[in-house]
Amino acid sequence: LFQQDVKQVIDWLDSHGDGFLKKNTSIGRSLQRGKALQKSHEHFETVAKNTITNADKLLAAADELAQTGECNPGEIYQEAQELEERMASFITALERRRVTLDMTVFFYTHVHELTCWLEELQQELQSSEIADTVEGAEQLLAQFNQQRETTIEAAINTVSEGENLLE
C-alpha cells in the first residue's frame, strides 16, 4: 500500500504537477495578464497542497513502516528518498514560479504607477504656473526639482525590478 501511495503521488507529479509548471512558463505582457497568471498559479498551489500533505504523511509513515519488520526497510527507505527528492524539486519549482509571478505583478504595477505619475506631471507642467515673485519662482523650481528626483528614483527602481525579472 505504501508503494502504491508513493506511486500515486509521483504519477500526480508527472502528469499534473510538473506538467503544469512546464506548460505555464509565461509571465504575461501586461499587468492584467500577470495578475491572471498569478491567480491561476495560486489556484494550482491550493490543489497541490493536498498532494504535498499526502507526501508528507507518506514520508512520516516510512520510518514507522520500515521499523515494523513486516517489509524490507531498504525498499521503504529507497521509495521514501525518491519521493522526498521529487517533492523537494517540485516545491522548489512551485515557489520559484510564485516568486517570479509576484515580481511580474510588482513590476507591471510600478510601470503603470510610473506612467500615470509622468502623465500627471506632464499635465501639471503644461498648465505653466508662472510665479509673480522671485520667492514664488524659487518655490516652483524647488517643487520641480523634488518631482524630478522622485521620478528618477521611481524610474530607476522600476528598471531594476524589470532587470531582476529578466534574470
Short mmCIF file of C-alpha atoms in Angstrom, two decimals:
data_model
loop_
_atom_site.label_atom_id
_atom_site.label_comp_id
_atom_site.label_asym_id
_atom_site.label_seq_id
_atom_site.Cartn_x
_atom_site.Cartn_y
_atom_site.Cartn_z
CA LEU A 1 0.00 0.00 0.00
CA PHE A 2 2.85 2.34 0.83
CA GLN A 3 4.44 1.79 -2.58
CA GLN A 4 1.09 2.28 -4.32
CA ASP A 5 0.51 5.54 -2.47
CA VAL A 6 4.00 6.76 -3.34
CA LYS A 7 3.38 5.81 -6.97
CA GLN A 8 0.12 7.79 -6.96
CA VAL A 9 1.90 10.89 -5.68
CA ILE A 10 4.69 10.53 -8.24
CA ASP A 11 2.15 9.92 -11.01
CA TRP A 12 0.34 13.12 -9.99
CA LEU A 13 3.65 15.00 -10.11
CA ASP A 14 4.42 13.58 -13.56
CA SER A 15 1.03 14.19 -15.11
CA HIS A 16 -0.24 17.28 -13.30
CA GLY A 17 2.35 18.94 -11.06
CA ASP A 18 5.45 19.08 -13.22
CA GLY A 19 3.26 19.26 -16.32
CA PHE A 20 1.55 22.42 -15.08
CA LEU A 21 4.87 24.08 -14.28
CA LYS A 22 6.42 23.11 -17.61
CA LYS A 23 3.37 24.25 -19.56
CA ASN A 24 2.94 27.55 -17.67
CA THR A 25 6.17 29.45 -18.10
CA SER A 26 4.78 32.75 -19.35
CA ILE A 27 4.78 35.82 -17.13
CA GLY A 28 2.45 37.85 -19.32
CA ARG A 29 2.97 41.10 -21.15
CA SER A 30 0.68 43.28 -19.09
CA LEU A 31 -0.46 43.82 -15.53
CA GLN A 32 -3.81 42.18 -16.24
CA ARG A 33 -2.21 39.07 -17.74
CA GLY A 34 0.37 38.88 -14.94
CA LYS A 35 -2.42 39.01 -12.34
CA ALA A 36 -4.39 36.33 -14.21
CA LEU A 37 -1.34 34.04 -14.29
CA GLN A 38 -0.69 34.76 -10.62
CA LYS A 39 -4.28 33.83 -9.74
CA SER A 40 -4.04 30.63 -11.82
CA HIS A 41 -0.83 29.72 -10.02
CA GLU A 42 -2.39 30.38 -6.61
CA HIS A 43 -5.27 28.08 -7.55
CA PHE A 44 -2.79 25.40 -8.63
CA GLU A 45 -0.89 25.77 -5.34
CA THR A 46 -4.16 25.16 -3.48
CA VAL A 47 -4.71 21.97 -5.47
CA ALA A 48 -1.07 20.90 -4.99
CA LYS A 49 -1.27 21.32 -1.20
CA ASN A 50 -3.27 18.09 -0.99
CA THR A 51 -0.52 16.15 -2.75
CA ILE A 52 2.17 17.83 -0.64
CA THR A 53 0.28 16.88 2.52
CA ASN A 54 -0.09 13.29 1.30
CA ALA A 55 3.62 13.10 0.54
CA ASP A 56 4.48 14.44 4.00
CA LYS A 57 2.26 11.80 5.59
CA LEU A 58 3.88 9.07 3.49
CA LEU A 59 7.36 10.23 4.45
CA ALA A 60 6.39 10.24 8.13
CA ALA A 61 4.89 6.77 7.77
CA ALA A 62 8.02 5.42 6.03
CA ASP A 63 10.06 5.33 9.25
CA GLU A 64 7.29 3.59 11.17
CA LEU A 65 6.73 1.10 8.37
CA ALA A 66 10.43 0.32 7.99
CA GLN A 67 10.77 -0.36 11.71
CA THR A 68 7.83 -2.77 11.91
CA GLY A 69 9.85 -5.56 10.32
CA GLU A 70 6.89 -6.51 8.13
CA CYS A 71 8.64 -5.33 4.98
CA ASN A 72 12.10 -4.65 3.59
CA PRO A 73 13.32 -1.42 5.22
CA GLY A 74 15.76 -0.80 2.35
CA GLU A 75 12.93 -0.72 -0.18
CA ILE A 76 10.84 1.55 2.01
CA TYR A 77 13.70 3.99 2.55
CA GLN A 78 14.56 3.96 -1.15
CA GLU A 79 10.93 4.75 -2.08
CA ALA A 80 10.80 7.44 0.61
CA GLN A 81 14.04 9.01 -0.61
CA GLU A 82 12.81 9.11 -4.21
CA LEU A 83 9.54 10.68 -3.05
CA GLU A 84 11.34 13.21 -0.89
CA GLU A 85 13.66 14.24 -3.75
CA ARG A 86 10.76 14.58 -6.21
CA MET A 87 8.70 16.60 -3.76
CA ALA A 88 11.62 18.90 -2.90
CA SER A 89 12.22 19.54 -6.59
CA PHE A 90 8.53 20.18 -7.22
CA ILE A 91 8.13 22.50 -4.23
CA THR A 92 11.23 24.47 -5.25
CA ALA A 93 9.88 24.91 -8.79
CA LEU A 94 6.45 25.84 -7.43
CA GLU A 95 7.93 28.50 -5.14
CA ARG A 96 10.22 29.82 -7.88
CA ARG A 97 7.21 30.25 -10.19
CA ARG A 98 5.25 32.06 -7.46
CA VAL A 99 8.16 34.43 -6.77
CA THR A 100 8.55 35.14 -10.49
CA LEU A 101 4.84 35.91 -10.88
CA ASP A 102 4.89 38.13 -7.79
CA MET A 103 7.85 40.01 -9.26
CA THR A 104 5.95 40.34 -12.53
CA VAL A 105 2.89 41.85 -10.89
CA PHE A 106 5.05 44.25 -8.84
CA PHE A 107 6.93 45.32 -11.97
CA TYR A 108 3.83 45.92 -14.09
CA THR A 109 2.13 47.70 -11.19
CA HIS A 110 5.09 50.03 -10.81
CA VAL A 111 5.28 50.62 -14.57
CA HIS A 112 1.58 51.59 -14.51
CA GLU A 113 2.05 53.86 -11.47
CA LEU A 114 5.10 55.50 -13.02
CA THR A 115 3.29 56.07 -16.30
CA CYS A 116 0.34 57.68 -14.50
CA TRP A 117 2.73 59.82 -12.45
CA LEU A 118 4.51 61.01 -15.60
CA GLU A 119 1.20 61.87 -17.28
CA GLU A 120 0.15 63.90 -14.23
CA LEU A 121 3.48 65.73 -14.21
CA GLN A 122 3.18 66.46 -17.92
CA GLN A 123 -0.28 67.96 -17.42
CA GLU A 124 0.95 69.96 -14.44
CA LEU A 125 3.90 71.32 -16.38
CA GLN A 126 1.73 72.20 -19.35
CA SER A 127 -0.55 74.26 -17.12
CA SER A 128 2.52 76.51 -16.70
CA GLU A 129 2.18 78.25 -13.40
CA ILE A 130 4.09 81.47 -13.54
CA ALA A 131 5.42 82.96 -10.36
CA ASP A 132 4.80 86.60 -9.55
CA THR A 133 7.83 86.90 -7.31
CA VAL A 134 11.35 85.58 -7.06
CA GLU A 135 10.37 83.61 -3.97
CA GLY A 136 7.46 82.09 -5.90
CA ALA A 137 9.79 81.13 -8.77
CA GLU A 138 12.22 79.58 -6.31
CA GLN A 139 9.39 77.61 -4.72
CA LEU A 140 8.21 76.33 -8.13
CA LEU A 141 11.79 75.43 -9.03
CA ALA A 142 12.25 73.53 -5.74
CA GLN A 143 8.97 71.69 -6.36
CA PHE A 144 10.06 70.81 -9.90
CA ASN A 145 13.43 69.52 -8.64
CA GLN A 146 11.73 67.41 -5.97
CA GLN A 147 9.36 65.92 -8.56
CA ARG A 148 12.31 65.31 -10.87
CA GLU A 149 14.26 63.43 -8.16
CA THR A 150 11.21 61.39 -7.18
CA THR A 151 10.55 60.49 -10.81
CA ILE A 152 14.16 59.49 -11.45
CA GLU A 153 14.22 57.34 -8.30
CA ALA A 154 10.94 55.62 -9.24
CA ALA A 155 12.20 55.01 -12.79
CA ILE A 156 15.49 53.55 -11.55
CA ASN A 157 13.64 51.26 -9.13
CA THR A 158 11.23 50.11 -11.84
CA VAL A 159 14.05 49.44 -14.30
CA SER A 160 15.85 47.46 -11.58
CA GLU A 161 12.71 45.38 -10.99
CA GLY A 162 12.49 44.73 -14.72
CA GLU A 163 16.12 43.64 -14.87
CA ASN A 164 15.63 41.33 -11.88
CA LEU A 165 12.61 39.84 -13.59
CA LEU A 166 14.62 39.23 -16.77
CA GLU A 167 17.30 37.44 -14.76
#
